[in-house]
CSV table of C-alpha atoms and ligand atoms in Angstrom, one decimal:
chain,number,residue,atom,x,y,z
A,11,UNK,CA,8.9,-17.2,-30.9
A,12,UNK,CA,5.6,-16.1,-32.6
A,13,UNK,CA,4.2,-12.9,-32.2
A,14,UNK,CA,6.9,-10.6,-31.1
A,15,UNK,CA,3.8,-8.4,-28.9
A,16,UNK,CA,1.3,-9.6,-26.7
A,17,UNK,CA,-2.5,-8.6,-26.7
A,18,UNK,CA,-3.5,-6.8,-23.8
A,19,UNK,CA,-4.9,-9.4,-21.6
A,20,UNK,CA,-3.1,-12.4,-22.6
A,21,UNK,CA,-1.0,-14.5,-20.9
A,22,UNK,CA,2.5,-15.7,-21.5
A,23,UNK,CA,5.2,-17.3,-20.0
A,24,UNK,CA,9.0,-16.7,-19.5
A,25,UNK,CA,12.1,-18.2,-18.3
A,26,UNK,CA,12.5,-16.7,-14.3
A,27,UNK,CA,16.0,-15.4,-15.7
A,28,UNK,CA,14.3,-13.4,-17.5
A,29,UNK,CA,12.8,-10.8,-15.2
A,30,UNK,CA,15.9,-9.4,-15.2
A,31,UNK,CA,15.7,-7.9,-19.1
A,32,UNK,CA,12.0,-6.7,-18.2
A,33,UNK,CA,13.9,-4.8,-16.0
A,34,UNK,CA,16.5,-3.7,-18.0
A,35,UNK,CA,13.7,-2.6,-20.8
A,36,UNK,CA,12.1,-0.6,-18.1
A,37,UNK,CA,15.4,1.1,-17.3
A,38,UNK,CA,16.1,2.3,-20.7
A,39,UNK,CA,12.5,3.8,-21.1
A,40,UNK,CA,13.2,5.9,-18.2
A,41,UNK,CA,12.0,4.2,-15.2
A,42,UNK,CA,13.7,4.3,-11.6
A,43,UNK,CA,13.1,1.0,-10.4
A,44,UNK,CA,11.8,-0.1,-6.5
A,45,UNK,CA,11.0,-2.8,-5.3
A,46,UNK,CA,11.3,-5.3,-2.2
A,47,UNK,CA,14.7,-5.8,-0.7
A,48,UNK,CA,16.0,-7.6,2.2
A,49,UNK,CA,17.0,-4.0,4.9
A,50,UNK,CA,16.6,-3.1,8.3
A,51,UNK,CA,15.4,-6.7,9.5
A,52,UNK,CA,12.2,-6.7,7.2
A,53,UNK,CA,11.6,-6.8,3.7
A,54,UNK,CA,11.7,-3.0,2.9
A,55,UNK,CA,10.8,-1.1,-1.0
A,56,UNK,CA,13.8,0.4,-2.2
A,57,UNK,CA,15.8,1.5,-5.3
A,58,UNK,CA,16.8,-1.9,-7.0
A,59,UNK,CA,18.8,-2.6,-9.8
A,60,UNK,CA,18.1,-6.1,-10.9
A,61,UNK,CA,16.2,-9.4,-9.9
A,62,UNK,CA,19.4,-9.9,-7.8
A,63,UNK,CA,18.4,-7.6,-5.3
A,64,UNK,CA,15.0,-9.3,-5.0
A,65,UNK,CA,14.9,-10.9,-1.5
A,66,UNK,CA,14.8,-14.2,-3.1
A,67,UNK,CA,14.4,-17.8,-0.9
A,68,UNK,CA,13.4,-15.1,1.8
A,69,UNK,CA,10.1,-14.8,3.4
A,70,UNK,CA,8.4,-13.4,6.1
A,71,UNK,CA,5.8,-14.9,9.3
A,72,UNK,CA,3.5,-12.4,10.7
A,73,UNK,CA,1.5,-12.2,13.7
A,74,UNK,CA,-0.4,-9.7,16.1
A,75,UNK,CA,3.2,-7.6,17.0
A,76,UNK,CA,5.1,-10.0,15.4
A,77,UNK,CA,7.3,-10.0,12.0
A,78,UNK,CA,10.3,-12.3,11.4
A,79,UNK,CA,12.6,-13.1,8.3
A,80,UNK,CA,13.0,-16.4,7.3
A,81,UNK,CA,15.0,-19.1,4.8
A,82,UNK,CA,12.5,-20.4,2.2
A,83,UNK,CA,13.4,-23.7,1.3
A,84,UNK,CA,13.5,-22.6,-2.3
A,85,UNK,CA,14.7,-19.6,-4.8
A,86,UNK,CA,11.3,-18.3,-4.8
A,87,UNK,CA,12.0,-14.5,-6.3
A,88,UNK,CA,8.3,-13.6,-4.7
A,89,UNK,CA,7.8,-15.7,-1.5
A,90,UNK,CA,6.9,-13.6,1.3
A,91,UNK,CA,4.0,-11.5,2.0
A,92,UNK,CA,3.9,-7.5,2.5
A,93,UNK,CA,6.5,-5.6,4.7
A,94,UNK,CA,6.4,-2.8,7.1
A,95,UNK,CA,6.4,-0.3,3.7
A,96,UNK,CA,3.9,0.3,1.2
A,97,UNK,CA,4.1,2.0,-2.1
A,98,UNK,CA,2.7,5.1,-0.8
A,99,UNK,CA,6.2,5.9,0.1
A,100,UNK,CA,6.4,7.0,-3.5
A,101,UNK,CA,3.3,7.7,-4.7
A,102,UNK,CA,2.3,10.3,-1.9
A,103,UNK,CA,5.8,10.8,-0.4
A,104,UNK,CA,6.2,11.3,3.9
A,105,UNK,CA,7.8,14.7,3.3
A,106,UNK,CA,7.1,16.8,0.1
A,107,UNK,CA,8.1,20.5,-0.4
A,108,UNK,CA,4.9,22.4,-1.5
A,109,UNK,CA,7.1,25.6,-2.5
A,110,UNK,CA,8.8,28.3,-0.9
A,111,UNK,CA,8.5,32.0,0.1
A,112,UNK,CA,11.5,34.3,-0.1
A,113,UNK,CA,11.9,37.9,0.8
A,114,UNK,CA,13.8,39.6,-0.9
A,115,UNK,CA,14.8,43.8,-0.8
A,116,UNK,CA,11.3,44.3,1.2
A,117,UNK,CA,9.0,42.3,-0.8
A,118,UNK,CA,7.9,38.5,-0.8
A,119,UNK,CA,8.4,36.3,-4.1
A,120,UNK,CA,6.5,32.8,-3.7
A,121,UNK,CA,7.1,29.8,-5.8
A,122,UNK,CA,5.3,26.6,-6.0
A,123,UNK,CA,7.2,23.1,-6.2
A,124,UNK,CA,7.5,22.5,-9.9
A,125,UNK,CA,10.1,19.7,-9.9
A,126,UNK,CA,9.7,16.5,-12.5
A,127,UNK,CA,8.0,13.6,-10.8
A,128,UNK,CA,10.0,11.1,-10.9
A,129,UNK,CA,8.5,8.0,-13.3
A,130,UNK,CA,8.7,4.9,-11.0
A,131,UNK,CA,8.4,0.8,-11.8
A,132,UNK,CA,6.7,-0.7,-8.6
A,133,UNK,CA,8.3,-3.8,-8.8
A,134,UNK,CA,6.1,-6.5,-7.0
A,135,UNK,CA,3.2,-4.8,-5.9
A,136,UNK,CA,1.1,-7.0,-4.4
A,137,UNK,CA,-3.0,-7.5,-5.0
A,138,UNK,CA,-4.2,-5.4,-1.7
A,139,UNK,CA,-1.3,-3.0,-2.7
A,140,UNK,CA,-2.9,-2.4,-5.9
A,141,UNK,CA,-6.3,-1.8,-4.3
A,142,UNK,CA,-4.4,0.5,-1.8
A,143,UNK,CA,-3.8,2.3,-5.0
A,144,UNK,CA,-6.6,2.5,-6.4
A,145,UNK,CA,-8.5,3.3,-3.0
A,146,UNK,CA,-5.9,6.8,-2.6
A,147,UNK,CA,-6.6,7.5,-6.5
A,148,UNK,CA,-10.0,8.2,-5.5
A,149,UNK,CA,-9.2,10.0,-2.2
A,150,UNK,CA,-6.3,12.3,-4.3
A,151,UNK,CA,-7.8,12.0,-7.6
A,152,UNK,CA,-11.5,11.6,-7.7
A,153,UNK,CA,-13.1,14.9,-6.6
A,154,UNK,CA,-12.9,18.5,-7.2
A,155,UNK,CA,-9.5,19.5,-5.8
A,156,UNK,CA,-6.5,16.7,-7.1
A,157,UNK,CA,-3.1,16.8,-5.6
A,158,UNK,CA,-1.0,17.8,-8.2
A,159,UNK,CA,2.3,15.7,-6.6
A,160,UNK,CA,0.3,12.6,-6.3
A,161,UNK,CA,-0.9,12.9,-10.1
A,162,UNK,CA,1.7,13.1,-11.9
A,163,UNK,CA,3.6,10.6,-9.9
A,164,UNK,CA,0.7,8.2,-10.3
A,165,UNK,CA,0.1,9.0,-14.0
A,166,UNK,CA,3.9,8.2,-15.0
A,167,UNK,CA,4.0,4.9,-12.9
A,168,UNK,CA,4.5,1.7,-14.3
A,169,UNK,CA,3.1,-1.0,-11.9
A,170,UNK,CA,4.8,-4.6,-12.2
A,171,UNK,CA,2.6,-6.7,-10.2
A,172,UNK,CA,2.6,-9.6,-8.3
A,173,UNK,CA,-0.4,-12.8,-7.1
A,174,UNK,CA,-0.5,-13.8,-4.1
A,175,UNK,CA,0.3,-17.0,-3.6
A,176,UNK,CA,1.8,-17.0,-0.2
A,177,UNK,CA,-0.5,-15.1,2.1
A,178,UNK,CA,0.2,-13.8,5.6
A,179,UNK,CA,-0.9,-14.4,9.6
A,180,UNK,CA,-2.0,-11.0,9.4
A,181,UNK,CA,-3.7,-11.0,5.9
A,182,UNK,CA,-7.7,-10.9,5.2
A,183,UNK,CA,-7.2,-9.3,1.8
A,184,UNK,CA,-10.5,-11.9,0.6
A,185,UNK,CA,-12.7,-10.5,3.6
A,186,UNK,CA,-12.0,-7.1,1.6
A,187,UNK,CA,-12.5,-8.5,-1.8
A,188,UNK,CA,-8.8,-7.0,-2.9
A,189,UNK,CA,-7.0,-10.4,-3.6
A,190,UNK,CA,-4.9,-12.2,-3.7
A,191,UNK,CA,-5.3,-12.1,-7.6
A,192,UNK,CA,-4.7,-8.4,-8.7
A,193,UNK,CA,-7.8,-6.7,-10.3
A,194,UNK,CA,-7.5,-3.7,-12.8
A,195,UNK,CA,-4.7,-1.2,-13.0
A,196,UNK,CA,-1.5,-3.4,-13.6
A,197,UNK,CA,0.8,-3.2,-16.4
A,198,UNK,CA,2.1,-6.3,-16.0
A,199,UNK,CA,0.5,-9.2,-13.7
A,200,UNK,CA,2.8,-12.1,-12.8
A,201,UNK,CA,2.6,-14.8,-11.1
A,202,UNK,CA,5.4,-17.2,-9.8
A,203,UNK,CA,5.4,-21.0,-10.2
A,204,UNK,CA,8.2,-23.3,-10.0
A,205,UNK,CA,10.1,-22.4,-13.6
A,206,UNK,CA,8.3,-19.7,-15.1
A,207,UNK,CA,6.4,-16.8,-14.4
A,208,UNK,CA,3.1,-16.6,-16.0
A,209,UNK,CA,2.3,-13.1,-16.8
A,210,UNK,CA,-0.7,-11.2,-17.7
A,211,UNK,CA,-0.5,-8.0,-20.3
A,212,UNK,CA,-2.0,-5.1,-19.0
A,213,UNK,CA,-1.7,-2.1,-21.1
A,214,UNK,CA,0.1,-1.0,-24.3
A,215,UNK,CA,3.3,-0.2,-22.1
A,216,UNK,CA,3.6,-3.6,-21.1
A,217,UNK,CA,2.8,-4.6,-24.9
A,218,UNK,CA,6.1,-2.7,-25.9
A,219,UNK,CA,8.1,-4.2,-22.9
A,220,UNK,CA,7.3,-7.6,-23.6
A,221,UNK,CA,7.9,-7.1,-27.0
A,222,UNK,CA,11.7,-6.5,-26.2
A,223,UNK,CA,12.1,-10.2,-24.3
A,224,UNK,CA,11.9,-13.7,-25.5
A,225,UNK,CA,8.2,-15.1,-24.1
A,226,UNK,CA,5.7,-18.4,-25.5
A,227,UNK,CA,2.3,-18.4,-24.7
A,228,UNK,CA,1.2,-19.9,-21.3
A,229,UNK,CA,0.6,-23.6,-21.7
A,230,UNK,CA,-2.7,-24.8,-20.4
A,231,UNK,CA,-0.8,-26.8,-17.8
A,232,UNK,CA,0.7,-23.6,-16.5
A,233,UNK,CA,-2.6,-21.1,-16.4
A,234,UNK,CA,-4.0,-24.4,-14.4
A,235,UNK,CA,-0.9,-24.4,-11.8
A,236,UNK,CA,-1.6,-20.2,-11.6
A,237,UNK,CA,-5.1,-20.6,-10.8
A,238,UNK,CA,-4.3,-23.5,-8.4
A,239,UNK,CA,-1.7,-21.2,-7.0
A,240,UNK,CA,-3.9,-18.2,-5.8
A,241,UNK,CA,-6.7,-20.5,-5.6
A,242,UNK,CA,-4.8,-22.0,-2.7
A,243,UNK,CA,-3.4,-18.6,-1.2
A,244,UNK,CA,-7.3,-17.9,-1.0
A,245,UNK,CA,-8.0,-20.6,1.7
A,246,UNK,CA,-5.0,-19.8,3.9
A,247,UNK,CA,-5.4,-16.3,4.9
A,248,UNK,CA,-4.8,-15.6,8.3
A,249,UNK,CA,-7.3,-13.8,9.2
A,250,UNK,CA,-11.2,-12.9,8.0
A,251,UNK,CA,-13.4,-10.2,8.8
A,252,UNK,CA,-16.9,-10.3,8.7
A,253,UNK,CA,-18.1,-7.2,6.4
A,254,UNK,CA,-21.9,-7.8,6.7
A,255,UNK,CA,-23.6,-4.3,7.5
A,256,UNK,CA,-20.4,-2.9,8.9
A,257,UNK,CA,-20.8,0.8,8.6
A,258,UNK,CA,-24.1,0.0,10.3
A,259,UNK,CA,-22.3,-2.3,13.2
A,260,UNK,CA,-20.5,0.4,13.8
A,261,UNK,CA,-22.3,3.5,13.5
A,262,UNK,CA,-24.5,2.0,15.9
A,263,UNK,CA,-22.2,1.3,18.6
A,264,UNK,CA,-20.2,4.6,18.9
A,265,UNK,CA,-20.3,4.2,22.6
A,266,UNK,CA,-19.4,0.4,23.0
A,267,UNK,CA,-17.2,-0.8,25.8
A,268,UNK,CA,-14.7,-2.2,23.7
A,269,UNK,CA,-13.7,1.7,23.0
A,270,UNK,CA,-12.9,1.3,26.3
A,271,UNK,CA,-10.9,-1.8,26.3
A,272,UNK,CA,-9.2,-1.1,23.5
A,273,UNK,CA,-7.8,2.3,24.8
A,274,UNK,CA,-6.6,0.5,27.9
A,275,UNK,CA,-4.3,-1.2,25.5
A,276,UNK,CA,-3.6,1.6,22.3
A,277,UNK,CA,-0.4,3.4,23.0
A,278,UNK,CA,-1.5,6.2,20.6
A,279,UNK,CA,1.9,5.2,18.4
A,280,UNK,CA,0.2,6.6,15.1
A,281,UNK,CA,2.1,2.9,13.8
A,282,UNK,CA,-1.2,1.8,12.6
A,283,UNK,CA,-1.4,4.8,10.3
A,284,UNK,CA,1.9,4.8,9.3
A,285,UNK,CA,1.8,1.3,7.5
A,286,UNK,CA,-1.3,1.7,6.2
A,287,UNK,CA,-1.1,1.6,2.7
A,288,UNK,CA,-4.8,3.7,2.3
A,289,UNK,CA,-4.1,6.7,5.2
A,290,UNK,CA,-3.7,10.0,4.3
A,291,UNK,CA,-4.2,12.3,6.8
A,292,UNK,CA,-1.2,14.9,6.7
A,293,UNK,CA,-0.1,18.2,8.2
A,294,UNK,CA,1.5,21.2,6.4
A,295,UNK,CA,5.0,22.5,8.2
A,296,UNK,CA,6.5,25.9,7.7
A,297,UNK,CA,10.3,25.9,8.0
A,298,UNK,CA,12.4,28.5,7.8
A,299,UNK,CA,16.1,28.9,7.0
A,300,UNK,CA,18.4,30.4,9.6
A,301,UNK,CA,18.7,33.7,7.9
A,302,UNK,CA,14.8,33.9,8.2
A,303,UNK,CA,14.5,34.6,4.5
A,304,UNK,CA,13.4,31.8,3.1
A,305,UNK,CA,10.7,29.4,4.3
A,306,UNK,CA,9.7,26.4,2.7
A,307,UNK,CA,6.3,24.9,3.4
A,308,UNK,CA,6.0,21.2,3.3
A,309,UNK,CA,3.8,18.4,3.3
A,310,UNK,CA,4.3,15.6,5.7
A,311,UNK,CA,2.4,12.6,7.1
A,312,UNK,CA,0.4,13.1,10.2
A,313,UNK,CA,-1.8,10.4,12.0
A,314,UNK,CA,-5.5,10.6,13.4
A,315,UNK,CA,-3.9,9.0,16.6
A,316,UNK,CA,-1.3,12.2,17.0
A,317,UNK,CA,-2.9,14.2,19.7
A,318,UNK,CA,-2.1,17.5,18.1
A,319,UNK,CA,-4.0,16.4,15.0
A,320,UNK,CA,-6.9,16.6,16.8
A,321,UNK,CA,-7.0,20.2,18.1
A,322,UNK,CA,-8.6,22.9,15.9
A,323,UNK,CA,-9.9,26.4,18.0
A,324,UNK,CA,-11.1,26.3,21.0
A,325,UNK,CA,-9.2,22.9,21.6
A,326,UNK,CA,-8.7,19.1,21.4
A,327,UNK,CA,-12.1,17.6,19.5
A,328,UNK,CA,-10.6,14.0,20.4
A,329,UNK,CA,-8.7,14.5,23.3
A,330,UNK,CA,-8.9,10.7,24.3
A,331,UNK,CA,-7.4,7.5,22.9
A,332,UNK,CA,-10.8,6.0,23.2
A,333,UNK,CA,-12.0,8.7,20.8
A,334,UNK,CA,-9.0,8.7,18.5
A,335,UNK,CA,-8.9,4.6,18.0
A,336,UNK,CA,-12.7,4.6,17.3
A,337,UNK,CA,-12.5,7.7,15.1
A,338,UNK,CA,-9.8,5.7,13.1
A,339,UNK,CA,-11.5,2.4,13.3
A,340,UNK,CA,-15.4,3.7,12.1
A,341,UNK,CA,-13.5,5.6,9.4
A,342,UNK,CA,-11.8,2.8,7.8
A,343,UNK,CA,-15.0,0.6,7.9
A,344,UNK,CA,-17.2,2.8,7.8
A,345,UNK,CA,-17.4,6.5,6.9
A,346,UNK,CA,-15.1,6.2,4.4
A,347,UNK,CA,-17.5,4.7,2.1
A,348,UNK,CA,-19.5,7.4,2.9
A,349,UNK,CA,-16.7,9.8,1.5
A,350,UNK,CA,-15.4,8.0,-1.2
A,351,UNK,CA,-17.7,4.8,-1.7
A,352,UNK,CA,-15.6,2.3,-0.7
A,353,UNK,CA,-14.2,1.0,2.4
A,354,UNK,CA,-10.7,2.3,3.5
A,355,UNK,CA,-8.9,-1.3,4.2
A,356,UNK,CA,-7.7,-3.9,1.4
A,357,UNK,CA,-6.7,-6.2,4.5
A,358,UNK,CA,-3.3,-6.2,4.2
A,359,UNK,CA,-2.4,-7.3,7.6
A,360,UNK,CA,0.0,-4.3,8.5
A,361,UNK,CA,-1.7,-2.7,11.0
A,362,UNK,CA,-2.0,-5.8,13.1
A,363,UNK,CA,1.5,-6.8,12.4
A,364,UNK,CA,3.5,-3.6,13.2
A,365,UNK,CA,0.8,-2.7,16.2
A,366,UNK,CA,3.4,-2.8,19.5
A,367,UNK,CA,0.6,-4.2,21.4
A,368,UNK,CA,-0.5,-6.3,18.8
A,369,UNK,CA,-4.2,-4.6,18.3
A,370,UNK,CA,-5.8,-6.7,15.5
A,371,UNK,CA,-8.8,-4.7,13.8
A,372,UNK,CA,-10.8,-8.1,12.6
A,373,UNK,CA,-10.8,-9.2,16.7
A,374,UNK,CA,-11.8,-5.3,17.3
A,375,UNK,CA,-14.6,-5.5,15.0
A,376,UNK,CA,-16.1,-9.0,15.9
A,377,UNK,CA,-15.8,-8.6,19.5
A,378,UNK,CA,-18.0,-5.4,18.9
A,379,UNK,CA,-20.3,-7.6,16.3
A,380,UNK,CA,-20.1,-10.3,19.1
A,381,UNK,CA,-21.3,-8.4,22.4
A,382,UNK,CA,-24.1,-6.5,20.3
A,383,UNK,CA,-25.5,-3.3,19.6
A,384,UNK,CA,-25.3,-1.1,23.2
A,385,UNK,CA,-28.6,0.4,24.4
B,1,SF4,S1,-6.5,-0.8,8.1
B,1,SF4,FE1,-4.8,-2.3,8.5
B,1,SF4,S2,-5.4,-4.1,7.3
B,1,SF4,FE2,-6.6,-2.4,6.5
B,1,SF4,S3,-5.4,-1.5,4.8
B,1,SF4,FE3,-4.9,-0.4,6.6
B,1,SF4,S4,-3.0,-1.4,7.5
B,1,SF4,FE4,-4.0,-2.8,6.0
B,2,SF4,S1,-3.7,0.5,17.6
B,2,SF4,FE1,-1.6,-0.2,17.9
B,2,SF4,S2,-0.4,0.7,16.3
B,2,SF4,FE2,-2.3,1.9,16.3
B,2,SF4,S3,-1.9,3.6,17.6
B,2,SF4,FE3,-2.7,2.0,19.0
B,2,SF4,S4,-0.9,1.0,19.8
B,2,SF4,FE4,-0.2,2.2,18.0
């Protein structure tokens, strides 16, 4: 073996096998480990302990409302595309206790949430995932007010990513310039071929990791089947999306008659939100015990397409799906730049997938390019 530790940005290859003790370094520097696992009919993140409980030879066809498991014809550990989850689950968690008031003998003692964060691996995250990530380090990180949960879950993160080289029905990750190679922010970037896995060093972390396991440099054979790879994934996305003066397309049509249409057919589910690996929008819930002591205030998802969302005084500002879909549609594509500078989609296929009705945002947004601006 020559030098036991990789530079930060080279490339070297290991046996497949031998995931498993990049895992097993991870776990004794502290990390909980979660990644995808075959559960509930989908591939699903969860606590894992090893490459065995990768769904491997598994992987997944996707289509407007559609999602279905399937044999691979090999032992491929990385195989399928996104599931119903993303990482958000643990980065920004659905329920999070902000603190808790108390009274006690007459007066009121508040405390603030001060438990450790736990320090995740993200086993397999995926190029638009790492976008994703990126995109909601802006939204919680970037500007004047942070979210203390969010950061010091993010900051302790070790992010073991994935290339695509298997893309979706649903994916248009290239329309939205987030893959399927991974850009900044891994630790370690791998990508699957037949034997090996060719893997990219992306910070001092991974340095020390990779310094624990037997590796070679990548042949130039194998960088050259890794390009080919993702090259390929490139030209089979399922989907595109034409991005051309978008926040314009749309700012410009805010009375189209595809709001219409489209309401005719949105069920006001929230799904769309839910999967979205970018979407942020939240409520705060008071809760009290059954003494009526104690009340814990906590943090949990909410969705732009939840009617109560909507209502500030004097009532409902979006009282109509029409309203809600478009306000959720201009902001993805549109406004959100405006906030934070960048679009709010990585194209990561979910929200067409796991949509009941099978509402597919890239048909929502050329139809609208397609009849014109309204006069
Ligand atoms: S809007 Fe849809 S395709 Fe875009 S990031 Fe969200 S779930 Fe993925
Ligand atoms: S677009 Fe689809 S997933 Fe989103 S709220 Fe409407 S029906 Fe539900």
């Amino acid at each position: 073996m020559p030098d036991l530790t990789p530079n930060i940005g080279a490339h070297v290859s290991i046996e497949k096998s031998s995931l498993q003790q990049v895992l097993d370094v991870l776990k004794t520097m502290g990390y909980s480990l979660v990644g995808p696992t075959l559960g509930e009919g989908a591939i699903v993140y969860d606590d894992i302990d090893g490459i065995d409980d990768l769904p491997r030879g598994w992987t997944d066809r996707q289509d407007a409302a559609t999602y279905q498991l399937q044999k691979r014809g090999d032992d491929s550990y990385f195989g399928y595309v996104v599931g119903p989850q993303s990482w958000k689950k643990y980065l920004y968690p659905p329920s999070y206790r902000l603190g808790t008031v108390e009274r006690k003998n007459g007066s009121y003692s508040s405390t603030p949430n001060d438990e450790e964060a736990p320090r995740y691996a993200l086993i397999g995250v995926r190029a638009c995932e790492l976008k994703a990530i990126t995109i909601q380090d802006n939204v919680f990180l970037g500007g004047d007010y942070q979210a203390p949960c969010y950061k010091s879950r993010r900051q302790s993160a070790f992010v073991l990513a994935v290339n695509c080289t298997e893309p979706g029905g649903t994916c248009f990750c290239t329309s939205m310039d987030a893959g399927p190679q991974v850009g900044p922010g891994f630790d370690l970037a791998l990508t699957e071929l037949d034997d090996v896995f060719v893997v990219e060093i992306g910070s001092d972390i991974a340095r020390h990791v990779m310094s624990e396991i037997p590796w070679q440099p990548s042949g130039a054979f194998e960088l050259q089947a890794a390009r080919r790879a993702i090259a390929s994934a490139e030209t089979r996305m399922g989907r595109q999306l034409d991005t051309s003066d978008l926040p314009d397309l749309l700012y410009n049509n805010l009375d189209h008659p595809r709001w219409d249409d489209v309401a005719q057919r949105c069920l006001s589910c929230t799904n769309c939100t839910l999967v979205c690996p970018t979407c942020f929008c939240s409520d705060v819930l008071e809760i009290s015990d059954l003494t009526g002591q104690k009340v814990d205030r906590v943090r949990v998802w909410d969705s732009c397409f939840s009617l109560e969302f909507s209502h500030v005084h004097g009532g409902n500002i979006r009282p109509a799906t029409r309203s809600r879909y478009r306000q959720w549609l201009t902001h993805k594509f549109a406004s959100w730049i405006d906030q934070f500078g960048s679009s709010g989609c990585v194209g990561c296929g979910r929200c067409i997938t796991w949509c009941p009705v099978g509402i597919d945002v890239t048909e929502e947004v050329a139809a609208i390019r397609m009849e014109g601006p309204q006069q």
